[in-house]
Amino acid sequence: MVDADLGAVVTGLTPAVRRYYDMERRRLERRRNRVQRFIERPAATFDGRRLEVAANVGSASEVAEAVAAGADGVGLFRTEMLFLARPSAPSEEEQFDEYRRAVADAAGRPVIVRTLDVGGDKPLPYLAWPKEDNPFLGLRGVRIYPEFDALFRAQVRALLRASAFGMLQVMIPMVARLDEAAWVRRVVTDEQAALRAAGVAFDPQMPVGAMIEVPSAALMIGQLSGSLDFFSIGTNDLMQYFAAVDRTNPRLAALADPLEPSFIRLLHQVVTDAHAAGRWVGLCGEMGGQARCLPLMVGLGLDEISLAAPDIAVTRGLVAELSAEGCAALVNRAMRAATGAEVAQILEERGHWREMPLTEPEIVELDVDCRTKEEAIKAAVDLLYAAGRTDRPREIEEAIWRREESYSTGFGHGFAIPHCQTGAAGASSMAVVKLRAGVDWNATDGQPVRTVILLVVREAEQAATHMRVLASLARRLMHEEFRAEVEREQDPAALCRLLWQA
Ligand code: PEP
Ligand code: MG
């Protein structure tokens, strides 16, 4: 068994370990199934603000899959993948086929194709390259185009021709100053004129935009808007150049923190200026796929985020749980914070999320097959994960077990109330698992447990809440009649009402 979550390869699987991985598979499947429904709907916060969620791709062959995964379009097609790992550049024809297939598979959705972005950490062996001491500060992206004019024009022609077949947009990498954007615009206009003269079809309105990944460009949005139709923030390089942190150096990874107030201020400036100029602005760096940054990205007012296709459905689901107004307030606070750690703290307060009820049918499961207390606790915590109430189920389990080690939460009469207070919970939750057969819980009366009521209280809540809920539940479970009622009840919604009225 290869467990990528734990970073472990497990051999010689015992039946108990097999059962564990069956549960793991079920846990992940449930979360996936739950988010499937978000693929169908436009991504919007619960108070109604739209946010396009698009996919980053490296070739046309990934587009159909991205659309099936719920992408609103392609936010970044990295075309350098077509140029790397081969002895010479792809021809205009070859590129045309590729881009045409991408827009065809996107079926009317926009496809943002980034022109060749090589240099830096991605040298092209068949282009004569000077040796540079600092390749990341050297000939990269748009800077190479005037020198390799024929190569760039072939790509522009291929893109223009493909634009006749769908919603294609062209995006320029590594723009640092206005003259670079203006130069590309001129080349596009030249090639359009040549195609027109030759009677070749293209979309005359094809938008041309730029990656915002160099700080100097980030502070020139108003002026760049004169030559460009849209922007997409490349947080990987923007962070690298803004914070002076080499993106390939793992020892510096902690310094590339997207929660740093200075970085959020920069992003805020870009979005504000783009909107003031009437321009669309997205974000396509790694930050786009980081769930913990999502409230900030919503609060910034971005029009789109673009990320790896497998994360799209989950992201859409999370957007639906957010309040746009709460997220905007969050960004304001984050910009005034002093450190990234402080911003992380503000994110933990979760005032910008939809409030979830303590319990609901989604976190109730009946007739569950568990052989041990370990399995029963895992089954209950996994319900919270599947329902989107936590992304850190293991931490919750650990917190439960820390308590379980000091005293058993076996309540007696076949009931157990494992409980904890933890920062790993997104919402305070009461999950209910009714077991098919009782399991030993080390309860004071020695009886096996058949009903597990898991209580997880958010760290940010007062400790008194934890005790109040626990005490109220324990008090009612003292009564035989109430216990019988809970045992009898087979309707999850009724069970929720029975166990908890706020
Ligand atoms: C970026 O810099 O954020 C980006 C999306 O481009 P790449 O990672 O390809 O440099
Ligand atoms: Mg980049």
Short mmCIF file of C-alpha atoms in Angstrom, two decimals, residues 4-245:
data_model
loop_
_atom_site.label_atom_id
_atom_site.label_comp_id
_atom_site.label_asym_id
_atom_site.label_seq_id
_atom_site.Cartn_x
_atom_site.Cartn_y
_atom_site.Cartn_z
CA ALA A 4 1.02 9.36 -0.03
CA ASP A 5 -0.67 11.17 2.86
CA LEU A 6 1.62 9.62 5.43
CA GLY A 7 4.56 9.27 3.06
CA ALA A 8 4.73 5.54 3.72
CA VAL A 9 4.86 2.28 1.84
CA VAL A 10 3.18 -0.44 3.87
CA THR A 11 3.97 -4.08 3.16
CA GLY A 12 2.69 -7.33 4.69
CA LEU A 13 -0.80 -5.94 5.25
CA THR A 14 -2.61 -7.51 8.20
CA PRO A 15 -6.42 -7.71 8.12
CA ALA A 16 -6.61 -4.73 10.49
CA VAL A 17 -4.39 -2.61 8.23
CA ARG A 18 -6.46 -3.64 5.23
CA ARG A 19 -9.59 -2.52 7.03
CA TYR A 20 -7.88 0.77 7.84
CA TYR A 21 -7.13 1.41 4.17
CA ASP A 22 -10.66 0.39 3.17
CA MET A 23 -11.86 3.12 5.51
CA GLU A 24 -9.34 5.57 4.06
CA ARG A 25 -10.57 4.84 0.56
CA ARG A 26 -14.17 5.35 1.67
CA ARG A 27 -13.25 8.61 3.39
CA LEU A 28 -11.71 10.08 0.22
CA GLU A 29 -14.48 8.75 -2.03
CA ARG A 30 -17.16 10.33 0.13
CA ARG A 31 -15.52 13.73 0.04
CA ARG A 32 -15.15 13.42 -3.73
CA ASN A 33 -18.77 12.39 -4.16
CA ARG A 34 -19.96 15.22 -1.97
CA VAL A 35 -18.14 17.85 -4.02
CA GLN A 36 -19.38 16.41 -7.33
CA ARG A 37 -22.57 18.43 -6.98
CA PHE A 38 -20.56 21.65 -7.07
CA ILE A 39 -19.25 20.80 -10.53
CA GLU A 40 -22.71 21.43 -11.95
CA ARG A 41 -23.28 24.87 -10.45
CA PRO A 42 -21.47 28.15 -11.05
CA ALA A 43 -19.00 28.78 -8.23
CA ALA A 44 -20.36 31.47 -5.95
CA THR A 45 -20.17 32.36 -2.29
CA PHE A 46 -23.32 31.75 -0.24
CA ASP A 47 -23.99 35.50 -0.36
CA GLY A 48 -23.89 35.39 -4.12
CA ARG A 49 -20.48 36.54 -5.36
CA ARG A 50 -19.25 34.68 -8.46
CA LEU A 51 -15.68 33.42 -8.82
CA GLU A 52 -14.60 31.51 -11.89
CA VAL A 53 -12.57 28.41 -11.07
CA ALA A 54 -10.39 27.39 -14.01
CA ALA A 55 -7.69 24.83 -14.68
CA ASN A 56 -3.95 25.04 -15.27
CA VAL A 57 -2.89 22.69 -18.07
CA GLY A 58 0.32 21.80 -19.89
CA SER A 59 -1.20 20.45 -23.10
CA ALA A 60 -4.45 20.32 -25.06
CA SER A 61 -4.91 16.69 -24.06
CA GLU A 62 -5.68 17.81 -20.49
CA VAL A 63 -8.50 20.18 -21.38
CA ALA A 64 -11.39 17.71 -21.74
CA GLU A 65 -10.56 16.19 -18.37
CA ALA A 66 -10.35 19.63 -16.76
CA VAL A 67 -13.80 20.53 -18.10
CA ALA A 68 -15.19 17.24 -16.77
CA ALA A 69 -13.64 18.09 -13.40
CA GLY A 70 -15.67 21.30 -13.30
CA ALA A 71 -13.32 23.90 -14.80
CA ASP A 72 -14.96 27.12 -16.01
CA GLY A 73 -12.19 27.29 -18.57
CA VAL A 74 -8.41 27.12 -18.79
CA GLY A 75 -6.79 29.87 -16.75
CA LEU A 76 -3.25 28.97 -17.76
CA PHE A 77 -2.06 26.80 -20.62
CA ARG A 78 1.72 26.59 -20.19
CA THR A 79 2.82 26.22 -23.82
CA GLU A 80 6.49 25.72 -23.00
CA MET A 81 5.60 22.09 -22.37
CA LEU A 82 5.22 21.77 -26.16
CA PHE A 83 8.73 23.13 -26.67
CA LEU A 84 10.62 21.24 -23.99
CA ALA A 85 12.07 17.73 -24.27
CA ARG A 86 12.46 17.74 -28.06
CA PRO A 87 15.32 18.56 -30.47
CA SER A 88 13.65 21.51 -32.20
CA ALA A 89 10.69 23.87 -31.83
CA PRO A 90 7.21 22.66 -32.87
CA SER A 91 6.09 24.09 -36.21
CA GLU A 92 3.29 26.65 -36.58
CA GLU A 93 1.07 23.85 -37.95
CA GLU A 94 1.77 21.56 -35.02
CA GLN A 95 0.99 24.37 -32.58
CA PHE A 96 -2.16 25.36 -34.45
CA ASP A 97 -3.47 21.78 -34.11
CA GLU A 98 -2.70 21.80 -30.42
CA TYR A 99 -4.37 25.16 -29.65
CA ARG A 100 -7.37 24.40 -31.84
CA ARG A 101 -7.90 21.15 -29.97
CA ALA A 102 -7.66 23.00 -26.64
CA VAL A 103 -10.41 25.50 -27.54
CA ALA A 104 -12.54 22.79 -29.13
CA ASP A 105 -12.36 20.63 -26.00
CA ALA A 106 -13.12 23.65 -23.83
CA ALA A 107 -16.49 23.77 -25.66
CA GLY A 108 -17.10 27.51 -25.54
CA ARG A 109 -15.25 28.15 -22.28
CA PRO A 110 -12.32 30.59 -22.36
CA VAL A 111 -8.81 29.20 -22.78
CA ILE A 112 -5.95 31.45 -21.69
CA VAL A 113 -2.84 30.36 -23.55
CA ARG A 114 0.44 31.66 -22.25
CA THR A 115 3.08 32.28 -24.89
CA LEU A 116 6.41 30.54 -24.55
CA ASP A 117 7.90 31.03 -21.08
CA VAL A 118 11.44 29.68 -21.15
CA GLY A 119 14.69 30.80 -19.63
CA GLY A 120 15.30 30.91 -15.91
CA ASP A 121 14.92 27.33 -14.70
CA LYS A 122 13.62 26.20 -18.13
CA PRO A 123 16.37 26.59 -20.79
CA LEU A 124 15.62 25.37 -24.33
CA PRO A 125 18.57 23.37 -25.65
CA TYR A 126 17.96 24.33 -29.31
CA LEU A 127 18.00 28.08 -28.71
CA ALA A 128 21.45 29.67 -28.49
CA TRP A 129 21.62 30.85 -24.93
CA PRO A 130 24.25 33.02 -23.26
CA LYS A 131 25.55 31.73 -19.96
CA GLU A 132 24.00 33.74 -17.17
CA ASP A 133 24.98 34.04 -13.52
CA ASN A 134 21.39 34.63 -12.41
CA PRO A 135 19.06 32.94 -14.92
CA PHE A 136 15.94 33.90 -12.94
CA LEU A 137 16.98 37.53 -13.33
CA GLY A 138 18.08 36.98 -16.92
CA LEU A 139 16.55 36.25 -20.29
CA ARG A 140 13.14 34.83 -19.44
CA GLY A 141 9.64 34.91 -20.89
CA VAL A 142 8.82 37.97 -22.96
CA ARG A 143 12.43 39.17 -22.81
CA ILE A 144 13.59 36.56 -25.32
CA TYR A 145 10.94 37.29 -27.97
CA PRO A 146 12.70 40.11 -29.89
CA GLU A 147 15.80 37.94 -30.10
CA PHE A 148 13.87 34.88 -31.34
CA ASP A 149 11.41 36.84 -33.42
CA ALA A 150 10.56 34.12 -35.98
CA LEU A 151 9.89 31.58 -33.25
CA PHE A 152 7.57 33.96 -31.41
CA ARG A 153 5.71 35.06 -34.55
CA ALA A 154 5.05 31.43 -35.50
CA GLN A 155 3.41 30.93 -32.11
CA VAL A 156 1.35 34.10 -32.44
CA ARG A 157 0.12 33.02 -35.90
CA ALA A 158 -0.81 29.56 -34.61
CA LEU A 159 -2.74 31.17 -31.74
CA LEU A 160 -4.53 33.64 -33.98
CA ARG A 161 -5.59 30.90 -36.38
CA ALA A 162 -6.85 28.76 -33.48
CA SER A 163 -8.81 31.76 -32.14
CA ALA A 164 -11.28 31.26 -35.00
CA PHE A 165 -12.38 28.00 -33.35
CA GLY A 166 -13.27 29.11 -29.80
CA MET A 167 -12.67 31.51 -26.96
CA LEU A 168 -8.91 31.84 -27.06
CA GLN A 169 -7.00 34.46 -25.07
CA VAL A 170 -3.27 35.07 -25.23
CA MET A 171 -1.20 35.82 -22.16
CA ILE A 172 2.37 37.13 -22.03
CA PRO A 173 4.74 35.90 -19.32
CA MET A 174 7.25 37.94 -17.31
CA VAL A 175 6.11 41.39 -18.35
CA ALA A 176 8.03 43.94 -16.27
CA ARG A 177 7.45 47.16 -18.20
CA LEU A 178 5.01 48.78 -20.57
CA ASP A 179 7.19 48.64 -23.70
CA GLU A 180 7.24 44.83 -23.55
CA ALA A 181 3.45 44.65 -23.57
CA ALA A 182 3.25 47.27 -26.32
CA TRP A 183 5.80 45.35 -28.42
CA VAL A 184 3.77 42.13 -28.19
CA ARG A 185 0.62 44.04 -29.06
CA ARG A 186 2.33 45.35 -32.21
CA VAL A 187 3.44 41.87 -33.25
CA VAL A 188 -0.11 40.57 -32.77
CA THR A 189 -1.49 43.46 -34.86
CA ASP A 190 1.13 42.82 -37.62
CA GLU A 191 0.31 39.12 -37.77
CA GLN A 192 -3.41 39.84 -37.80
CA ALA A 193 -2.89 42.10 -40.81
CA ALA A 194 -0.85 39.41 -42.58
CA LEU A 195 -3.51 36.75 -41.93
CA ARG A 196 -6.26 39.08 -43.07
CA ALA A 197 -4.36 39.75 -46.29
CA ALA A 198 -3.98 36.02 -46.82
CA GLY A 199 -7.68 35.44 -46.17
CA VAL A 200 -7.07 33.30 -43.07
CA ALA A 201 -9.77 33.33 -40.38
CA PHE A 202 -9.06 34.54 -36.84
CA ASP A 203 -10.90 36.26 -34.00
CA PRO A 204 -10.14 39.98 -34.38
CA GLN A 205 -11.28 40.52 -30.76
CA MET A 206 -8.90 37.91 -29.30
CA PRO A 207 -7.92 39.34 -25.90
CA VAL A 208 -4.25 39.81 -25.12
CA GLY A 209 -3.26 39.96 -21.46
CA ALA A 210 -0.23 39.56 -19.22
CA MET A 211 0.92 37.53 -16.30
CA ILE A 212 1.52 39.76 -13.31
CA GLU A 213 4.58 38.11 -11.85
CA VAL A 214 7.14 40.90 -11.67
CA PRO A 215 6.53 43.55 -8.97
CA SER A 216 7.24 46.42 -11.37
CA ALA A 217 4.31 45.28 -13.52
CA ALA A 218 2.12 44.87 -10.45
CA LEU A 219 2.53 48.58 -9.77
CA MET A 220 1.79 49.62 -13.37
CA ILE A 221 -1.62 48.04 -13.92
CA GLY A 222 -3.29 51.30 -14.91
CA GLN A 223 -0.71 52.04 -17.59
CA LEU A 224 -0.54 48.42 -18.79
CA SER A 225 -4.31 48.47 -19.24
CA GLY A 226 -3.75 50.77 -22.20
CA SER A 227 -2.16 47.87 -24.12
CA LEU A 228 -3.70 44.83 -22.45
CA ASP A 229 -7.17 43.35 -22.01
CA PHE A 230 -6.73 41.27 -18.86
CA PHE A 231 -4.30 40.13 -16.19
CA SER A 232 -3.52 36.94 -14.32
CA ILE A 233 -1.36 36.99 -11.23
CA GLY A 234 1.46 34.44 -11.25
CA THR A 235 2.05 34.18 -7.54
CA ASN A 236 5.01 31.81 -7.90
CA ASP A 237 7.23 34.30 -9.63
CA LEU A 238 5.58 37.35 -8.11
CA MET A 239 6.51 36.04 -4.66
CA GLN A 240 10.00 35.09 -5.83
CA TYR A 241 10.74 38.59 -7.12
CA PHE A 242 8.79 40.49 -4.48
CA ALA A 243 10.23 38.77 -1.42
CA ALA A 244 13.63 37.92 -2.96
CA VAL A 245 13.07 34.20 -2.39
#
